[in-house]
Amino acid sequence: MRIIIVDNNAELCEILRQYLDGQLDFEVVGLAYDGEQALAQIQSLEPDVMLLDITMPSLDGLGVLE
């Protein structure tokens, strides 16, 4: 399963990436720190799953979902 992690907390993103990369069926294909980056990565990487923070600068998680 290809995953993108989206959160403005870079440390949390890295912790999640390390954990998920250690699991057999998961591959973290992208990290984004705001909604604008998330939209670009969704289009280019076409992930199966996105872990998305709601409160972020630039464009929040609800804006990304829309």
JSON list of C-alpha atoms in Angstrom, two decimals:
[
{"chain": "A", "resi": 1, "resn": "MET", "atom": "CA", "xyz": [0.00, 0.00, 0.00]},
{"chain": "A", "resi": 2, "resn": "ARG", "atom": "CA", "xyz": [1.44, 3.34, -1.10]},
{"chain": "A", "resi": 3, "resn": "ILE", "atom": "CA", "xyz": [1.05, 6.08, 1.54]},
{"chain": "A", "resi": 4, "resn": "ILE", "atom": "CA", "xyz": [1.50, 9.86, 1.70]},
{"chain": "A", "resi": 5, "resn": "ILE", "atom": "CA", "xyz": [1.91, 11.47, 5.13]},
{"chain": "A", "resi": 6, "resn": "VAL", "atom": "CA", "xyz": [0.68, 15.08, 5.38]},
{"chain": "A", "resi": 7, "resn": "ASP", "atom": "CA", "xyz": [1.32, 17.09, 8.55]},
{"chain": "A", "resi": 8, "resn": "ASN", "atom": "CA", "xyz": [3.02, 20.40, 9.32]},
{"chain": "A", "resi": 9, "resn": "ASN", "atom": "CA", "xyz": [4.92, 18.69, 12.15]},
{"chain": "A", "resi": 10, "resn": "ALA", "atom": "CA", "xyz": [8.03, 17.39, 10.36]},
{"chain": "A", "resi": 11, "resn": "GLU", "atom": "CA", "xyz": [9.13, 15.33, 13.38]},
{"chain": "A", "resi": 12, "resn": "LEU", "atom": "CA", "xyz": [5.81, 13.47, 13.50]},
{"chain": "A", "resi": 13, "resn": "CYS", "atom": "CA", "xyz": [5.99, 12.82, 9.76]},
{"chain": "A", "resi": 14, "resn": "GLU", "atom": "CA", "xyz": [9.41, 11.26, 10.16]},
{"chain": "A", "resi": 15, "resn": "ILE", "atom": "CA", "xyz": [8.30, 9.06, 13.08]},
{"chain": "A", "resi": 16, "resn": "LEU", "atom": "CA", "xyz": [5.31, 7.82, 11.09]},
{"chain": "A", "resi": 17, "resn": "ARG", "atom": "CA", "xyz": [7.47, 7.25, 7.99]},
{"chain": "A", "resi": 18, "resn": "GLN", "atom": "CA", "xyz": [9.98, 5.16, 9.93]},
{"chain": "A", "resi": 19, "resn": "TYR", "atom": "CA", "xyz": [7.25, 3.06, 11.52]},
{"chain": "A", "resi": 20, "resn": "LEU", "atom": "CA", "xyz": [5.30, 2.46, 8.31]},
{"chain": "A", "resi": 21, "resn": "ASP", "atom": "CA", "xyz": [8.41, 1.71, 6.24]},
{"chain": "A", "resi": 22, "resn": "GLY", "atom": "CA", "xyz": [9.15, -1.06, 8.73]},
{"chain": "A", "resi": 23, "resn": "GLN", "atom": "CA", "xyz": [5.84, -2.78, 7.95]},
{"chain": "A", "resi": 24, "resn": "LEU", "atom": "CA", "xyz": [5.74, -5.37, 5.17]},
{"chain": "A", "resi": 25, "resn": "ASP", "atom": "CA", "xyz": [2.77, -4.13, 3.15]},
{"chain": "A", "resi": 26, "resn": "PHE", "atom": "CA", "xyz": [3.33, -0.36, 3.45]},
{"chain": "A", "resi": 27, "resn": "GLU", "atom": "CA", "xyz": [5.52, 2.02, 1.48]},
{"chain": "A", "resi": 28, "resn": "VAL", "atom": "CA", "xyz": [5.66, 5.73, 2.29]},
{"chain": "A", "resi": 29, "resn": "VAL", "atom": "CA", "xyz": [5.98, 7.39, -1.11]},
{"chain": "A", "resi": 30, "resn": "GLY", "atom": "CA", "xyz": [5.67, 11.01, 0.00]},
{"chain": "A", "resi": 31, "resn": "LEU", "atom": "CA", "xyz": [5.79, 13.49, 2.85]},
{"chain": "A", "resi": 32, "resn": "ALA", "atom": "CA", "xyz": [4.07, 16.88, 2.68]},
{"chain": "A", "resi": 33, "resn": "TYR", "atom": "CA", "xyz": [4.07, 19.64, 5.27]},
{"chain": "A", "resi": 34, "resn": "ASP", "atom": "CA", "xyz": [1.12, 21.70, 4.01]},
{"chain": "A", "resi": 35, "resn": "GLY", "atom": "CA", "xyz": [-1.96, 21.25, 1.88]},
{"chain": "A", "resi": 36, "resn": "GLU", "atom": "CA", "xyz": [-0.46, 22.70, -1.29]},
{"chain": "A", "resi": 37, "resn": "GLN", "atom": "CA", "xyz": [2.40, 20.19, -1.19]},
{"chain": "A", "resi": 38, "resn": "ALA", "atom": "CA", "xyz": [-0.10, 17.43, -0.50]},
{"chain": "A", "resi": 39, "resn": "LEU", "atom": "CA", "xyz": [-2.16, 18.22, -3.59]},
{"chain": "A", "resi": 40, "resn": "ALA", "atom": "CA", "xyz": [0.93, 18.20, -5.80]},
{"chain": "A", "resi": 41, "resn": "GLN", "atom": "CA", "xyz": [2.08, 14.86, -4.40]},
{"chain": "A", "resi": 42, "resn": "ILE", "atom": "CA", "xyz": [-1.36, 13.28, -4.67]},
{"chain": "A", "resi": 43, "resn": "GLN", "atom": "CA", "xyz": [-1.45, 14.11, -8.38]},
{"chain": "A", "resi": 44, "resn": "SER", "atom": "CA", "xyz": [2.09, 12.97, -9.12]},
{"chain": "A", "resi": 45, "resn": "LEU", "atom": "CA", "xyz": [2.40, 9.93, -6.82]},
{"chain": "A", "resi": 46, "resn": "GLU", "atom": "CA", "xyz": [-1.18, 8.59, -6.86]},
{"chain": "A", "resi": 47, "resn": "PRO", "atom": "CA", "xyz": [-1.08, 7.03, -3.36]},
{"chain": "A", "resi": 48, "resn": "ASP", "atom": "CA", "xyz": [-3.51, 4.41, -2.07]},
{"chain": "A", "resi": 49, "resn": "VAL", "atom": "CA", "xyz": [-3.79, 6.06, 1.37]},
{"chain": "A", "resi": 50, "resn": "MET", "atom": "CA", "xyz": [-3.15, 9.51, 2.82]},
{"chain": "A", "resi": 51, "resn": "LEU", "atom": "CA", "xyz": [-2.60, 10.25, 6.51]},
{"chain": "A", "resi": 52, "resn": "LEU", "atom": "CA", "xyz": [-3.82, 13.84, 6.70]},
{"chain": "A", "resi": 53, "resn": "ASP", "atom": "CA", "xyz": [-3.64, 16.48, 9.42]},
{"chain": "A", "resi": 54, "resn": "ILE", "atom": "CA", "xyz": [-6.62, 18.84, 9.56]},
{"chain": "A", "resi": 55, "resn": "THR", "atom": "CA", "xyz": [-4.87, 22.02, 10.79]},
{"chain": "A", "resi": 56, "resn": "MET", "atom": "CA", "xyz": [-2.03, 23.08, 8.50]},
{"chain": "A", "resi": 57, "resn": "PRO", "atom": "CA", "xyz": [-0.75, 26.31, 6.99]},
{"chain": "A", "resi": 58, "resn": "SER", "atom": "CA", "xyz": [-1.52, 27.38, 3.43]},
{"chain": "A", "resi": 59, "resn": "LEU", "atom": "CA", "xyz": [-4.35, 24.89, 2.81]},
{"chain": "A", "resi": 60, "resn": "ASP", "atom": "CA", "xyz": [-5.85, 22.85, 5.65]},
{"chain": "A", "resi": 61, "resn": "GLY", "atom": "CA", "xyz": [-6.78, 19.18, 5.57]},
{"chain": "A", "resi": 62, "resn": "LEU", "atom": "CA", "xyz": [-10.43, 19.87, 4.81]},
{"chain": "A", "resi": 63, "resn": "GLY", "atom": "CA", "xyz": [-9.38, 21.94, 1.80]},
{"chain": "A", "resi": 64, "resn": "VAL", "atom": "CA", "xyz": [-7.23, 19.06, 0.58]},
{"chain": "A", "resi": 65, "resn": "LEU", "atom": "CA", "xyz": [-10.17, 16.67, 0.88]},
{"chain": "A", "resi": 66, "resn": "GLU", "atom": "CA", "xyz": [-12.41, 18.97, -1.15]}
]
